[in-house]
Every structure is written in C-alpha cells, then in structure tokens.
Short mmCIF file of C-alpha atoms and ligand atoms in Angstrom, two decimals:
data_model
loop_
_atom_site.label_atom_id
_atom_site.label_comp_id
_atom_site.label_asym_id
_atom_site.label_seq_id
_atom_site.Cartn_x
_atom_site.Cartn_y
_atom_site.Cartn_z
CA UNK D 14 131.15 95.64 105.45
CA UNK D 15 128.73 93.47 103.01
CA UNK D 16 125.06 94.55 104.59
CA UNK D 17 122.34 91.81 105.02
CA UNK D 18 119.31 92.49 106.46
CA UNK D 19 116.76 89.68 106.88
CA UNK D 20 113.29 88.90 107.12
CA UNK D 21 112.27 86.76 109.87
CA UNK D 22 108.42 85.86 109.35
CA UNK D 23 106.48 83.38 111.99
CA UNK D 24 104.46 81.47 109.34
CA UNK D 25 101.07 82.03 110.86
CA UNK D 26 99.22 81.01 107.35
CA UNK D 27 98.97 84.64 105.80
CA UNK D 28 101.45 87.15 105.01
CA UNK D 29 100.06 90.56 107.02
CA UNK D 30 100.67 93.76 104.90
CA UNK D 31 102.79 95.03 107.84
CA UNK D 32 105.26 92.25 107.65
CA UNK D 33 105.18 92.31 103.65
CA UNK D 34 105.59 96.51 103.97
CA UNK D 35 108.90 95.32 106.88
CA UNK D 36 109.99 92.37 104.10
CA UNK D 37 110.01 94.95 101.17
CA UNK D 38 111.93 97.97 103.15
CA UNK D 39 114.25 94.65 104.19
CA UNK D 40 115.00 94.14 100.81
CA UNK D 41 115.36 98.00 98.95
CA UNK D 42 117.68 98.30 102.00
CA UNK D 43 119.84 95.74 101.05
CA UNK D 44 119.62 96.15 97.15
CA UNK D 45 120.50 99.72 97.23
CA UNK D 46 123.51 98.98 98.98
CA UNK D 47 124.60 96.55 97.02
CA UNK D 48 123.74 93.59 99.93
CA UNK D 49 122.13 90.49 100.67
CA UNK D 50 118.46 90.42 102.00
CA UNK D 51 117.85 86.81 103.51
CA UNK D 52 115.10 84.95 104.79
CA UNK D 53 114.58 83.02 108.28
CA UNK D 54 111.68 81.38 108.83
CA UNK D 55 110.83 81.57 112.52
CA UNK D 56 108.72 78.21 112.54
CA UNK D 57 109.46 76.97 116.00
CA UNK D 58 105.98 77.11 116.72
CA UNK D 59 105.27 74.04 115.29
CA UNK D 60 101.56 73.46 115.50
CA UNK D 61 101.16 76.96 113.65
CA UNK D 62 104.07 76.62 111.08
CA UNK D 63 102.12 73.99 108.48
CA UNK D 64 104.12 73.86 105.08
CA UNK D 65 100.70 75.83 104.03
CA UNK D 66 102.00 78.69 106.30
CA UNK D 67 105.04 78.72 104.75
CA UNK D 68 104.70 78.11 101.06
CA UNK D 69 101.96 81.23 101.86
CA UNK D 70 105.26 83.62 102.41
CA UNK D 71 106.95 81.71 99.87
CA UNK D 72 104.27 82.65 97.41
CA UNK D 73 103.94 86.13 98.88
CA UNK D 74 107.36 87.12 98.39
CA UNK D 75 108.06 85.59 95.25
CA UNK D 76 104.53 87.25 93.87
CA UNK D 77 105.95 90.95 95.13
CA UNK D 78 108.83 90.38 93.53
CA UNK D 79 111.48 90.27 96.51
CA UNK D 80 113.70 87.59 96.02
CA UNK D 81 115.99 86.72 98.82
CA UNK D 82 119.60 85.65 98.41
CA UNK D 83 120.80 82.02 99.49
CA UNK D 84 118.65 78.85 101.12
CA UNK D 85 116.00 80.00 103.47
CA UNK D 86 116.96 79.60 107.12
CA UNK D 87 114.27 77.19 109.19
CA UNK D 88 114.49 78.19 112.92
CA UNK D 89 113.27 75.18 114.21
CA UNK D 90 116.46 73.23 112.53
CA UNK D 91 118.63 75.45 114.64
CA UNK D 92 117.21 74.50 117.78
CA UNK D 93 120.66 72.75 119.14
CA UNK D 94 123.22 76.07 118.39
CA UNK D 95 120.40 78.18 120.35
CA UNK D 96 121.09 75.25 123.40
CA UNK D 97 124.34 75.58 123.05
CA UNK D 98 124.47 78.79 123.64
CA UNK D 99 122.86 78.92 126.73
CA UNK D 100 125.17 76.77 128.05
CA UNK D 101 127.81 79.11 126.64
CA UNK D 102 126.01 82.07 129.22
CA UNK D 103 125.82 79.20 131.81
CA UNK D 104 129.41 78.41 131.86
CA UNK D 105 130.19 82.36 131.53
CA UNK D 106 128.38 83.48 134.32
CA UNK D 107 125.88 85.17 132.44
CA UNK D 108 122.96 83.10 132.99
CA UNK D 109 121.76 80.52 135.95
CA UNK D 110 119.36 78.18 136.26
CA UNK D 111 115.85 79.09 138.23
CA UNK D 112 113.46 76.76 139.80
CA UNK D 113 110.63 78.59 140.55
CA UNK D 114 107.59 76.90 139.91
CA UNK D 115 104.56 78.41 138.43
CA UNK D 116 102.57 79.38 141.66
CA UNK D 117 105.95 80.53 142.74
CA UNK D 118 106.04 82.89 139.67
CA UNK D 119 102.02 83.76 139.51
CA UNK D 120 102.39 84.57 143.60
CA UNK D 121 105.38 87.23 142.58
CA UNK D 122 103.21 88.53 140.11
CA UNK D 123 100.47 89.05 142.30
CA UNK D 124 102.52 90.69 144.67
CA UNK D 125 104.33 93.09 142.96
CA UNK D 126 100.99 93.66 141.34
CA UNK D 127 99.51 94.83 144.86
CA UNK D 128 102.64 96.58 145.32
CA UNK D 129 101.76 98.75 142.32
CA UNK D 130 105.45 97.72 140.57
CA UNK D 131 105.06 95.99 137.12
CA UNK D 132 105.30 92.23 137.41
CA UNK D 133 108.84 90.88 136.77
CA UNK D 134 110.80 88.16 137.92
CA UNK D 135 112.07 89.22 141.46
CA UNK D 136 115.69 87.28 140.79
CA UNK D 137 114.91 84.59 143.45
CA UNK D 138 117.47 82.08 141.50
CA UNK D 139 120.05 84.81 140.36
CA UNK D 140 122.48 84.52 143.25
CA UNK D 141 121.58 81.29 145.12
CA UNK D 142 124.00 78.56 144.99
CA UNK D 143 123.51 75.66 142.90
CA UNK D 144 123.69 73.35 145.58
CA UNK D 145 120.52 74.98 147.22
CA UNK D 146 118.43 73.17 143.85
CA UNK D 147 115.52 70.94 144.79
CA UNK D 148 116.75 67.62 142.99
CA UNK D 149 114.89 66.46 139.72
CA UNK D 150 113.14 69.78 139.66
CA UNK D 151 112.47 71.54 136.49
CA UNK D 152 113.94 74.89 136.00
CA UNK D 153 114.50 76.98 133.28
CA UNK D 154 117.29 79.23 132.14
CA UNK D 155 117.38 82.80 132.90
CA UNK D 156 119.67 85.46 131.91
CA UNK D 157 121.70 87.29 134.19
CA UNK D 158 120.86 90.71 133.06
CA UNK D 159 122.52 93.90 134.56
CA UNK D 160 120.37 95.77 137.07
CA UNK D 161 121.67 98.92 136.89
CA UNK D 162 122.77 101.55 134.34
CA UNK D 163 120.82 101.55 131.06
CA UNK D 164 120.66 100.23 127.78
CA UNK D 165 120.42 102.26 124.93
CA UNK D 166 119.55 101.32 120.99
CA UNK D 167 120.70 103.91 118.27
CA UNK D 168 117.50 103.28 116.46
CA UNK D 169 117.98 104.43 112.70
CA UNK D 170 114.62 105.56 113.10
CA UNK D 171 113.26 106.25 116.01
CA UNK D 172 116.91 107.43 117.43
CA UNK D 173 117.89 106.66 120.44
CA UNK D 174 115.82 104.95 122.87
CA UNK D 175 117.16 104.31 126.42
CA UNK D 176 115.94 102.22 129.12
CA UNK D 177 116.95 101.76 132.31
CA UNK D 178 117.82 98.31 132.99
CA UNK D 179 116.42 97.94 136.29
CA UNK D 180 113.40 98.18 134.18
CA UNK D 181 114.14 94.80 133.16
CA UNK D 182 113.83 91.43 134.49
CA UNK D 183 116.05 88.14 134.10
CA UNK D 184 114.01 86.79 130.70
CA UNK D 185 114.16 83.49 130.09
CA UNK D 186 116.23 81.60 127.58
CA UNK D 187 115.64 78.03 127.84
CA UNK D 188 112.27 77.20 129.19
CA UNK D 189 111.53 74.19 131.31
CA UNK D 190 111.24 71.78 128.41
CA UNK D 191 114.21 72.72 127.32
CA UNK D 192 113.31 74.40 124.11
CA UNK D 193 115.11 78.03 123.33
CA UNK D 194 112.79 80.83 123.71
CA UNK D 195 112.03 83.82 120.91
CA UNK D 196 113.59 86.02 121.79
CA UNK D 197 117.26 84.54 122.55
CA UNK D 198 116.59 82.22 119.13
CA UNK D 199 116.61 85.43 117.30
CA UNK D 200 119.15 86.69 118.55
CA UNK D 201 121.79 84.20 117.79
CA UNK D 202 120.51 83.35 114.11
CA UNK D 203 120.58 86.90 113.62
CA UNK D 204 124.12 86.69 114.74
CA UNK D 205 125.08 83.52 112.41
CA UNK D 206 123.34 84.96 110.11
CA UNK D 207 125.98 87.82 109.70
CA UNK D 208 122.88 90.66 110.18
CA UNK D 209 124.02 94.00 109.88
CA UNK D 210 120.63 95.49 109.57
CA UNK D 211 117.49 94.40 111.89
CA UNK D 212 114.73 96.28 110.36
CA UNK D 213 111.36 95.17 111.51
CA UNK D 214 107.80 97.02 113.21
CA UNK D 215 108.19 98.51 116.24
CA UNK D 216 105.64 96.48 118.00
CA UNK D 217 109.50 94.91 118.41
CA UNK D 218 111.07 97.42 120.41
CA UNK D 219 110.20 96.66 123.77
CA UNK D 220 112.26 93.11 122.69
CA UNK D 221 115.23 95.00 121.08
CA UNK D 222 116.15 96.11 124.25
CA UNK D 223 116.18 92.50 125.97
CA UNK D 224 118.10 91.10 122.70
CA UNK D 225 120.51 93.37 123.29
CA UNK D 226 121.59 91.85 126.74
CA UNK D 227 121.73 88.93 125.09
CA UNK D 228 124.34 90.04 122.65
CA UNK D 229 126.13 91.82 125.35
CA UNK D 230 126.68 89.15 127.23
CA UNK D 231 128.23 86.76 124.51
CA UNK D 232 129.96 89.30 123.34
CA UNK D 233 128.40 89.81 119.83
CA UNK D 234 128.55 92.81 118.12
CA UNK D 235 124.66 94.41 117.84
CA UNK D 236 123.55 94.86 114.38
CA UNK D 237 121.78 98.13 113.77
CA UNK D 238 117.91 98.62 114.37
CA UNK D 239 115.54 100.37 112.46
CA UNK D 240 111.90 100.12 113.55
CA UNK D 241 109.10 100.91 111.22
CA UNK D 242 105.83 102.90 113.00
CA UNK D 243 102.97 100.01 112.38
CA UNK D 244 100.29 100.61 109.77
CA UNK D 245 96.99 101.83 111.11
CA UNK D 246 93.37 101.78 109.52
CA UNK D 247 92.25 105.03 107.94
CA UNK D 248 90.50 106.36 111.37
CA UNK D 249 93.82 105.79 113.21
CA UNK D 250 92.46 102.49 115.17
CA UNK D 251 94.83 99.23 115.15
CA UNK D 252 94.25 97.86 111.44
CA UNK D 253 91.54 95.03 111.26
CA UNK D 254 89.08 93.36 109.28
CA UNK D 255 86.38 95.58 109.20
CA UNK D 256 88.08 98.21 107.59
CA UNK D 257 89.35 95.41 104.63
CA UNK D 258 91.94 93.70 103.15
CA UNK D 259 95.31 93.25 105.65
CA UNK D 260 96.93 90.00 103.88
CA UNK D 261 98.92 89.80 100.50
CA UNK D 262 96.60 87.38 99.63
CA UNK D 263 92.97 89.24 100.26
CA UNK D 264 95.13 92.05 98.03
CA UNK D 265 95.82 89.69 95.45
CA UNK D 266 92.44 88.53 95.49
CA UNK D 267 91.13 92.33 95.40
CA UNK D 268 93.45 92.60 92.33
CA UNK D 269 95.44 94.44 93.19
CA UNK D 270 98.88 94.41 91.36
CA UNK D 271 102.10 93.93 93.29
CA UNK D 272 104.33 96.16 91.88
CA UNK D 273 101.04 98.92 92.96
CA UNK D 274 100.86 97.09 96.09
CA UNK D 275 104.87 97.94 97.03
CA UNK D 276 104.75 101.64 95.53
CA UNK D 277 101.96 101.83 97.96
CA UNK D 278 103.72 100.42 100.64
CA UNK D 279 107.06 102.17 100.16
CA UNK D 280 105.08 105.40 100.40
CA UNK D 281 103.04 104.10 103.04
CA UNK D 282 105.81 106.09 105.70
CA UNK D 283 109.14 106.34 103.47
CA UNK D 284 109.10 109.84 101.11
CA UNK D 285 111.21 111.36 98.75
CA UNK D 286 109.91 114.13 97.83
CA UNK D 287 107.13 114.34 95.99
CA UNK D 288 108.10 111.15 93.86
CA UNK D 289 104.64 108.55 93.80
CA UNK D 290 105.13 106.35 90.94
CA UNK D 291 108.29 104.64 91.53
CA UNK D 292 109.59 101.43 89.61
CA UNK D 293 111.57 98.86 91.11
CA UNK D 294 114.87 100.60 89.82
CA UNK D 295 113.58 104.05 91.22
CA UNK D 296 112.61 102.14 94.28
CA UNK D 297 116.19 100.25 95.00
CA UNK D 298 117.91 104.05 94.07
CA UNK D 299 116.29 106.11 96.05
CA UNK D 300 115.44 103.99 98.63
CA UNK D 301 116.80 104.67 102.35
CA UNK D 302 116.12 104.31 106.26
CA UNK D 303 116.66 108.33 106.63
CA UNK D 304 113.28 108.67 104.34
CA UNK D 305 111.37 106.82 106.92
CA UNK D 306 108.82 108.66 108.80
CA UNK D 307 108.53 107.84 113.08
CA UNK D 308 104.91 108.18 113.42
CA UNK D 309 102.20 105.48 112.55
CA UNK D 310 100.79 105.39 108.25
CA UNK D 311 97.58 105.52 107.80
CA UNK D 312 96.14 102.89 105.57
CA UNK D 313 94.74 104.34 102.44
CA UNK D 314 92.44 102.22 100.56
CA UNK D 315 91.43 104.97 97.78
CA UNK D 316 94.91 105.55 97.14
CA UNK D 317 96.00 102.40 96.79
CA UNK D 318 93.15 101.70 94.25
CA UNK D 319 94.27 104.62 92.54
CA UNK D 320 98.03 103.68 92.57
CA UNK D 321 96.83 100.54 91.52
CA UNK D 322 95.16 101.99 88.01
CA UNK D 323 98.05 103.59 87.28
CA UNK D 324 100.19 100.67 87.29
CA UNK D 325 97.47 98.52 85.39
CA UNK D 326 97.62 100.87 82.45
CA UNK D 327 101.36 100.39 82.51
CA UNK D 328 101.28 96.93 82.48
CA UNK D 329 101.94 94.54 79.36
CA UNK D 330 98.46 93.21 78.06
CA UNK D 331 99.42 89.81 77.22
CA UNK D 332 100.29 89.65 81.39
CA UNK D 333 97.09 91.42 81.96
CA UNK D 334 95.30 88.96 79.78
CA UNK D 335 96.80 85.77 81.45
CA UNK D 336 95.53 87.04 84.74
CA UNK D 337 92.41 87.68 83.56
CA UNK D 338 91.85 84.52 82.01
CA UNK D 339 92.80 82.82 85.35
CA UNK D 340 90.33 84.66 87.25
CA UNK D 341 87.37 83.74 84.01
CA UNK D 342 88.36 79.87 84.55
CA UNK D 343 86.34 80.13 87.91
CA UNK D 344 83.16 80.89 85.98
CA UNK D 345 81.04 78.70 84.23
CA UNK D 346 78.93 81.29 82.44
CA UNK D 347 82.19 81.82 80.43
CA UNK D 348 84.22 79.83 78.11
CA UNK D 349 88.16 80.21 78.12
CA UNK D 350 89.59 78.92 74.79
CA UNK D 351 92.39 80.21 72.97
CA UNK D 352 90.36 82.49 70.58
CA UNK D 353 88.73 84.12 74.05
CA UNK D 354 92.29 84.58 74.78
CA UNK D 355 93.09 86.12 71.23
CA UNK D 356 89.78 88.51 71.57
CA UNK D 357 90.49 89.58 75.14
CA UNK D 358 94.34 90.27 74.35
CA UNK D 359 92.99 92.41 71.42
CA UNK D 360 90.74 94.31 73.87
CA UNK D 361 93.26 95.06 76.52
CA UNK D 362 94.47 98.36 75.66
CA UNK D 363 90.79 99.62 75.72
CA UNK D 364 90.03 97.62 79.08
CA UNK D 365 92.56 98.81 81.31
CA UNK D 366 92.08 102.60 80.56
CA UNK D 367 88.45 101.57 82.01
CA UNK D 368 89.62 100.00 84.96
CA UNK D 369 90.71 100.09 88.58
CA UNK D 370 91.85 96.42 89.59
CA UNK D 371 92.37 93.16 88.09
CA UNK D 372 88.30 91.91 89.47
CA UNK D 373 86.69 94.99 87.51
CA UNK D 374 89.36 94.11 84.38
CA UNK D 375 87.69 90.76 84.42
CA UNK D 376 84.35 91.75 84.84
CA UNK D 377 84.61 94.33 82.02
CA UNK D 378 86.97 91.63 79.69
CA UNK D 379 84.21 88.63 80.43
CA UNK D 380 81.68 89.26 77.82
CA UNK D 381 84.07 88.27 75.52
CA UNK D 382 84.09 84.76 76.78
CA UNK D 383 80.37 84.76 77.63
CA UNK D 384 78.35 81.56 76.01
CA UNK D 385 75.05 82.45 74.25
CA UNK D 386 72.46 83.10 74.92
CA UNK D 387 73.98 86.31 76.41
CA UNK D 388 72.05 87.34 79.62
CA UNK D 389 71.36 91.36 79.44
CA UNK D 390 71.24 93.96 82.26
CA UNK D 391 68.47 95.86 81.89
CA UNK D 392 70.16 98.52 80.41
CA UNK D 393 71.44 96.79 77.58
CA UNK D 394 67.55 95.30 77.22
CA UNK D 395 66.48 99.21 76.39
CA UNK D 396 68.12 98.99 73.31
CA UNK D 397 67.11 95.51 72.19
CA UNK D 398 63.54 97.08 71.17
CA UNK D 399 61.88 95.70 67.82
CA UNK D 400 63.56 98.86 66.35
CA UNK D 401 66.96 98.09 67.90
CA UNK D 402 66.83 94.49 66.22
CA UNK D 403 65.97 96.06 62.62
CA UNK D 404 68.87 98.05 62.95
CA UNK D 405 71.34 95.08 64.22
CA UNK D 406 69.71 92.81 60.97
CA UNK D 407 70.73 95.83 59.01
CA UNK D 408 73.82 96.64 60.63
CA UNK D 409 74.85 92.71 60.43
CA UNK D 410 74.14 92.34 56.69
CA UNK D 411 76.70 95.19 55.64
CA UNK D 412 79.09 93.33 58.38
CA UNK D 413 78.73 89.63 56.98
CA UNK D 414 79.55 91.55 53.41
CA UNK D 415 82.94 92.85 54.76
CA UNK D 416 85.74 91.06 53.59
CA UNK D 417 88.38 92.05 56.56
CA UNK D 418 87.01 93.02 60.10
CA UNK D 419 89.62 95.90 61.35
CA UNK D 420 88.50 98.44 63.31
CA UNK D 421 88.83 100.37 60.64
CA UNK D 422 86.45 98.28 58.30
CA UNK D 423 84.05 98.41 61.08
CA UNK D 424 84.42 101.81 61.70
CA UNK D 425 83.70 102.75 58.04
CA UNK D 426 80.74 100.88 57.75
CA UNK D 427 79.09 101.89 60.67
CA UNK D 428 79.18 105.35 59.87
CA UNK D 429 77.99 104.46 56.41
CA UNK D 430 75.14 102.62 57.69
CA UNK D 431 74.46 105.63 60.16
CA UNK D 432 74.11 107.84 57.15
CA UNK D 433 72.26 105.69 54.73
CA UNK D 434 69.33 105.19 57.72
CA UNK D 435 70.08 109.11 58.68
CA UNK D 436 71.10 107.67 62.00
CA UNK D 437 73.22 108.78 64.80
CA UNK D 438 76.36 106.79 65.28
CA UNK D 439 75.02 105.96 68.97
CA UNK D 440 71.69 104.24 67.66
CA UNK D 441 73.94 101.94 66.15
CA UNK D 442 76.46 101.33 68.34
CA UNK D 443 73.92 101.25 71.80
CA UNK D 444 72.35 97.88 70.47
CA UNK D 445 75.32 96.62 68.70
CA UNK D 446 76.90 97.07 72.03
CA UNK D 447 74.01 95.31 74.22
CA UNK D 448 74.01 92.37 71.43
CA UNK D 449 77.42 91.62 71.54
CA UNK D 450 78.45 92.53 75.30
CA UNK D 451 74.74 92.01 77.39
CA UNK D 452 75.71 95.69 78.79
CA UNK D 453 76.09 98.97 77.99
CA UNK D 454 79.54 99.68 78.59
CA UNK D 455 82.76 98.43 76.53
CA UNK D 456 85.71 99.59 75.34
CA UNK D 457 85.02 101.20 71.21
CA UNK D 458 82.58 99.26 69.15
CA UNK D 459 84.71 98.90 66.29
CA UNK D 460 87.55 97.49 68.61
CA UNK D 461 84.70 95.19 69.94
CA UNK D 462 83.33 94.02 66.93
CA UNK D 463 86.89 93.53 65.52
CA UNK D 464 88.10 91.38 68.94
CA UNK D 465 84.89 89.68 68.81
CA UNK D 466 85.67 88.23 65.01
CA UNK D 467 82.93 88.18 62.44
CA UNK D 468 81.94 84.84 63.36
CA UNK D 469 80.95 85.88 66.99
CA UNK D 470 79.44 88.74 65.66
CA UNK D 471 77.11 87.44 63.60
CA UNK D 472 76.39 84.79 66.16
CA UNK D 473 75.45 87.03 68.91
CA UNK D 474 73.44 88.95 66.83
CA UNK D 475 71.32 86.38 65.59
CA UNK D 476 71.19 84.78 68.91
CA UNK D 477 69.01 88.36 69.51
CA UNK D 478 67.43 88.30 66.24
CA UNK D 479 66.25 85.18 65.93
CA UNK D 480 66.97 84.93 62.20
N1 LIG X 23 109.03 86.47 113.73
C1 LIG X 23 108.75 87.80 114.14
C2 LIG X 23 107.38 88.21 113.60
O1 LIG X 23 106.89 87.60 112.68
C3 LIG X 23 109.73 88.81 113.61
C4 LIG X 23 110.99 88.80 114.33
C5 LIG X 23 111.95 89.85 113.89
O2 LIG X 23 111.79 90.46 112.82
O3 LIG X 23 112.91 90.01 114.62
O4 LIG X 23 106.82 89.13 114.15
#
C-alpha cells in the first residue's frame, strides 16, 4: 500500500507554526516511506478563503521546502460529491432528515443543560416517519450514529482512545442551506483522496471520533490517525502573541531560516536520540510517528535562535547575500547596486559567524551599502578625535599607494603603519573601522577594507577628513 498523507489547511490568511509543524511531519512521513504527501485546501469558508489566504500557504510551503505531489485539491469545488453522499447515507438508512428549528434546538440545549447532561441533539427526527415532516420546512441532515457500544481510534500516537458512543450525538451533515458540513467534507475527500495517513493536532480528536461514524457507515475503510500534542508558549499557556512570533511569516520576517525553522520544529516533540542538527536527508531517514512525543512542546524561542545560527553559518553566502540585499532595498539610507552586492558577498563569511538571524545579518552587512556622509554611533565618534583623523590621513596615504587591495595587502600595511607610528594595531583599526562602517563592530578590517574597494575607502575617509 502506496502511503499519502495530506495536509488539509483552512486558508485563514497566515500559516500558524502548528499547522506548518502538522504540514512538515505530513510530509517526512510520506517521504520516508517512499509516498505521496498532498494538499487540500479546505476553503469552503468562503468569505475567509481570499486567494491572499491561500497563495499565503502556497508561499509558506513552498518557502519550507515541502513540496506536495499532484494539483492541489480545493474543497469548495467538491461541494456536489460531499451532497451526494449524503444522499448515499439517506438512501442507506444511515442518515434522516431533522426539522428542528433553532428554538427547538437552543430549548434542548437549555434543558439538558439544567439537567446537568452535556447539550446534544436529543434524536427528535431519528425515528419519526417522514410523513410526520412539516411541508416546505427546512431541515438539515443528520447522521444516524450508533448509540451504544463504543468507538475506538488506534491513534499512532496517543494509542488508543475509546469513547462511548452514547457520548455522541446525531452531527449534522448537510445543514439547512444545503451546504456539506466540516466535518463529513473531510471525511470523504480524505477518502477520494486515497489517505492512508491523517496526521494532524489533536485539538482534532474530539472530531476523529465523529469522522469515524461517518466512514463506518459508508463503508470506507479508516485511514490511520496520528495526533500531534499542540505547541504551547514557553510558560505552558495556549501559544499567543504576547509571547511572539506564531506565523511562518512573522518567522520569516524575524529571519529566521526555514530549513532552522523545520529542524526546530521536527524537534519541537519528535526525538531521535540526541540528534539536533538534522538536514533534510537526515530528516526524511530518520523520520517516524513512533519518535513522537504525547505530551504538549514547549515553544522555545532561544533555541530556535540558536538553531537558527547554526544553520546561517552553514548556509551558501551568495543565498545569504540575496536575502540580505532584499531586506537593504527597504531602506533608503542604503544604496543596493551590484558592487554593494560584490562587497557584501565578499563579507559574508565574516558576517554570519557574527550573527543570529537574517535582520541582525542585515544590520551588520548594511554599512556596506550606506551613502555618505556615514552617520556614527557614538561609539564609533570616540575614535574620530583630531588624533584619530591624523592617523586615517596617514593610514589612507599608504592605502591609495597600494597597487592591489587583498586582505593581505591591507593587512601588511597596517601593521607597517602600526610600527612606523609605534602604534598598536587597534589605534588603527578602531577609527579605520568607525570611518568606514559608522560603528565599532565589523567583521576583520583588512576583509573590510578589501570588500569595501579602494575607491570606497578613500571616499569614506575623506568624507571624515575633510581633505
Ligand atoms: N482544516 C483543518 C484545520 O485547518 C484541518 C483538518 C484536518 O487536518 O483534518 O484545522
């Protein structure tokens, strides 16, 4: 048997990290055993489910690197199979048609509600002849689901959970204006679908157990379960805003990388031993539903941003540079031309050691684009003294004389300088550095200088010299 599992997003305009963490298990799953992970779009909401909404898991999915096999599934173009269905449970037996009206319903609720018993559908229609109908009335279409005995799911990782099905009401499967509800909707596209695997948060569970009924009574086969614990904020409570980023987006934004944002969700409640750093390849080998854990993760901002500097010293520095340079577009204080992208692509093995996410990456690369005159912190001021400047027209002159500007040249005739002026290397390189940069951090001065170009060089340094 070929497995597909699915993911089965509501496009509500972002892409949570609890569905993404549910979308990437979706997929290892299927790649490691050599199957199909698809995608269903569950956009029969359709005030919420803008193309915005969508092309925002599009873009999600396609940015973490989880592409899904064959056309994407709409639910909303599927709406006639899901009728037809109904009337397959209709004309089985398996479902009626009920004709309570809403006070009917709310007055049930209240009762049962005074009766201390949770509030479900008494079963009012169940039995009663068809001919007892009020004429032209509305109704909707229930399921005839059994009352006694008890349904249980084999969860892959929870293990079995077992409810007893007078527990359960008669849900509803067609609602009064005729459109298919969630919950039977899912079930039969999972069905067409071919799902093998249903793997999804277990904020789902109570609904796995109604979904079965459904498959029961067409007959289906039920594909297996497995429901992931929900991610929590760091003190335990239900993950909001307040404790930061939830969305793919607000991640992306944070830059953070995806392939660190997946390693952190894969650990985020799957384990294999003491394995952190995983590629993709590690990832779709190793990867399986026994390593997942039952109780809730913990989000863990530190260690994402720690995951995250790993990965950014892996990654290639022309990528690195390109997404730099798309984040130093939106500033107008710098100027992104091809030789900025030449200098910063030269310092990109010295800024990534220094940094923790793509937003400090581009902080630390943006001096490189800056347009004179520089502005300094006031740290870098400290070194732009009267003395500082004699140095940097001293420095400068032995620079403009150089005839190639390696590191290496640079190098050499800094320390030169240094011991000609019975200087420390530091005196040199602390206003150099505040010249060329505005601050007092940067990756090596000779790298700098040599990313910079001569041209730049001198420029700055007159711009702080006046001469
Ligand atoms: N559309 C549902 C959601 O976004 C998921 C349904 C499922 O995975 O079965 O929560």
């Amino acid at each position: 048997m070929k497995i597909r599992t699915r993911f089965a997003p509501s496009p509500t305009g972002l892409l949570h990290i609890g569905n993404a963490r549910a979308a990437l298990f979706n997929y290892l799953f299927a790649r490691h055993h050599g199957g199909e992970f698809l995608l269903r779009i569950e956009d029969t909401d359709r005030e919420r489910s803008t193309q915005h909404a969508v092309d925002v898991i599009f873009d999600g999915l396609k940015w973490m690197g989880l592409d899904w096999d064959e056309e994407p599934v709409f639910q909303s173009t599927r709406q006639k199979r899901h009728e037809d269905v109904v009337q397959a449970l209709l004309e089985k037996g398996q479902a009626y048609r009920c004709y309570c009206t809403a006070e009917e319903l709310a007055e049930m609720r209240e009762k049962a509600r005074a009766e201390k018993r949770p509030p479900r559908y008494d079963g009012t229609w169940r039995d009663r002849d068809p001919s007892e109908a009020p004429k032209d009335a509305p109704y909707t279409i229930r399921l005839k689901a059994p009352q006694t005995g008890e349904t249980i799911i084999h969860d892959l990782v929870q293990g079995d959970v077992t409810v007893a099905n007078e527990e359960m009401d008669d849900l509803i499967l067609l609602r009064s204006d005729g459109t298919p509800t969630y919950l039977l909707a899912v079930v039969v596209d999972d069905h067409d679908m071919d799902i093998t695997h249903v793997i999804r948060g277990d904020d789902h569970l109570t609904n796995t157990f109604r979904q079965a009924m459904i498959y029961r009574a067409m007959g289906w086969n039920l594909p297996q379960f497995a429901h992931l614990p929900l991610i929590h904020g760091p003190d335990g409570a239900k993950l909001s805003k307040r404790h930061g980023a939830q969305s793919v987006v607000e991640f992306r934004d944070e830059g953070i990388l995806p392939e660190a944002l997946c390693n952190y969700l894969l650990r985020l409640g799957w384990g294999h031993g003491d394995a952190e750093i995983l590629s993709r390849e590690e990832q779709i080998r190793l990867f399986d539903l026994d390593g997942v854990g039952q109780s809730p993760s913990r989000m863990d901002y530190v260690k994402l941003a720690h995951i995250n500097g790993v990965w950014l010293r892996r990654a290639d520095d022309k990528r690195l540079t390109d997404d730099v340079l798309s984040r130093l577009r939106e500033r107008d204080d710098v100027e992104v031309n091809d030789e900025v992208a030449h200098r910063i692509l030269a310092l990109m093995p010295g800024l990534k050691e220094r940094a923790k996410n793509l937003v400090e990456l581009t902080e630390n690369a943006a001096f490189a684009g800056l347009k004179l005159p520089l502005r300094f912190t006031s740290k870098a001021e400290k070194f732009l003294t009267d003395e500082g400047k004699d140095i940097l027209r001293g420095i400068s002159e032995k620079l403009a004389a150089l005839p190639s500007f390696t590191p290496e040249d640079i190098d050499r005739t800094l320390r030169a300088f240094a011991e000609e002026k019975d200087l420390k290397l530091g005196a040199i390189a602390q206003p150099l550095r505040a010249a060329l940069t505005g601050t007092t951090t940067s990756p090596g001065i000779d790298l700098t200088l040599s990313a910079l170009g001569k041209d730049e060089v001198m420029a700055r340094i007159r711009s702080v010299t006046g001469q």
